[in-house]
Coordinates of C-alpha atoms in Angstrom, one line a residue:
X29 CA 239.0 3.5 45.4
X30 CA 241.6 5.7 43.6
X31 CA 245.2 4.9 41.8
X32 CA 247.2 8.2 42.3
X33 CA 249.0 8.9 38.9
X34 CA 251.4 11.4 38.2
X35 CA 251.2 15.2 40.4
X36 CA 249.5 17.5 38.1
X37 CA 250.0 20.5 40.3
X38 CA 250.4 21.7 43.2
X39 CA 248.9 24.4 45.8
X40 CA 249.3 25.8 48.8
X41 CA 246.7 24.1 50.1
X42 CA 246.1 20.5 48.1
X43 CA 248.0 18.9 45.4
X44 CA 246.1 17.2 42.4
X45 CA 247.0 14.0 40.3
X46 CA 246.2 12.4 37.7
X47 CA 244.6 9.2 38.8
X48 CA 242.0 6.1 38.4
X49 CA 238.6 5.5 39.6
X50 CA 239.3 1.7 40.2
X51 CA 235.7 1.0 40.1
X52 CA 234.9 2.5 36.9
X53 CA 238.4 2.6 35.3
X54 CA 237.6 6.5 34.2
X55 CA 240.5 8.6 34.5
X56 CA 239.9 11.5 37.1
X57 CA 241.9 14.5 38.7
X58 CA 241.9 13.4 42.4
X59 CA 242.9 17.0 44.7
X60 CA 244.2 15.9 48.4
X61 CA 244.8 18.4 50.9
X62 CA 248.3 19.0 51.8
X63 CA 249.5 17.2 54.3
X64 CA 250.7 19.9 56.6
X65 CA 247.4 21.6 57.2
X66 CA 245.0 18.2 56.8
X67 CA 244.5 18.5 60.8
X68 CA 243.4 22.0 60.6
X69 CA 239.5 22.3 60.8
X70 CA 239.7 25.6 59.3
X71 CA 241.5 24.4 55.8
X72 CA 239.6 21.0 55.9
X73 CA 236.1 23.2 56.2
X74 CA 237.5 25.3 53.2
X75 CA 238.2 22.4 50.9
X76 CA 234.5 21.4 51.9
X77 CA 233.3 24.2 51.0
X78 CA 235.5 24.2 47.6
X79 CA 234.3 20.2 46.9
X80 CA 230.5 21.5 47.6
X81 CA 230.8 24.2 45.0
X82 CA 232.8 22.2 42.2
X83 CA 229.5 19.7 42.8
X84 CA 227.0 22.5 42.7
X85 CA 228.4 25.2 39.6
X86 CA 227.7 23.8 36.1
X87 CA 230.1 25.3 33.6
X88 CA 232.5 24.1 30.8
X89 CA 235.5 26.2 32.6
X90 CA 234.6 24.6 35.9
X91 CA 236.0 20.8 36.7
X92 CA 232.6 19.1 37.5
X93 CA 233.7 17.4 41.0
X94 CA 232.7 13.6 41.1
X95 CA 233.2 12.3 44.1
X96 CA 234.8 13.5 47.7
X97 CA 235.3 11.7 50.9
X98 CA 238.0 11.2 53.6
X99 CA 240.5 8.7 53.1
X100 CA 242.0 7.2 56.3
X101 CA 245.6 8.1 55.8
X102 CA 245.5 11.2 53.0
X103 CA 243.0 12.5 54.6
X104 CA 239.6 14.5 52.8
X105 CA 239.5 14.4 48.6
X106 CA 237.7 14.9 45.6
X107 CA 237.7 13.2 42.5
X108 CA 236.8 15.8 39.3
X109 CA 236.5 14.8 35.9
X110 CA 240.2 14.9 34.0
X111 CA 239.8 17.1 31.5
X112 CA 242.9 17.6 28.8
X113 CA 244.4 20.3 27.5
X114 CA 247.2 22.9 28.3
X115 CA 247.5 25.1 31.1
X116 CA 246.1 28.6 31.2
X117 CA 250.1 29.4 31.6
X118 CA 251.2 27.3 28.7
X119 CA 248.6 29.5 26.7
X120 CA 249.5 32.6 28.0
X121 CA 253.6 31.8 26.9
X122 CA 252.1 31.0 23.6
X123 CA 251.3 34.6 22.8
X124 CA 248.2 36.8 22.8
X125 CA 245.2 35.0 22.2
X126 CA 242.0 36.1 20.4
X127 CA 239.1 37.6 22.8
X128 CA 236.5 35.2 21.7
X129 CA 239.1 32.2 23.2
X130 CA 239.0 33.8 26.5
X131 CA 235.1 34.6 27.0
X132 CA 233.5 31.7 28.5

């Protein structure tokens, strides 16, 4: 259902990249869970838990989550909106920022 694109980052626990929603053609952030720990119940429950929330929580700072499922070879995903922009670190190396740019 999903191209995988470029790695936009990765975690500890799931890496994210930029991809394609093949039935819509909308670009999308697709998170998979690493592959090391995708056969541990306990991290798969916690990225379920993580993919339930991102669906739930309705703010502009948030990634809205889209879609989530289990592939049969990457094992569980979610699909969030690709939003653009820099990093909260690329900001941060730019130099102080004004309070009103960091209130949500």
């Amino acid at each position: 259902r999903y191209e995988l694109g470029r790695a936009l980052g990765i975690g500890g626990m799931g890496a994210v990249f930029d991809s394609v929603d093949l039935v819509t053609g909308d670009a999308v952030a697709l998170k998979l869970v690493m592959p090391t720990i995708v056969h541990d119940p306990r991290a798969c429950a916690r990225f379920r838990r993580e993919t339930r929330a991102g669906a739930v929580l309705g703010h502009r700072g948030i990634a809205r989550v889209l879609d989530s499922g289990r592939d049969p070879r990457l094992g569980p995903y979610m699909a969030m909106e690709r939003l653009s922009g820099e990093s909260l670190s690329a900001a941060l190396r730019a130099g102080p920022m004004e309070p009103a740019e960091v209130v949500c």
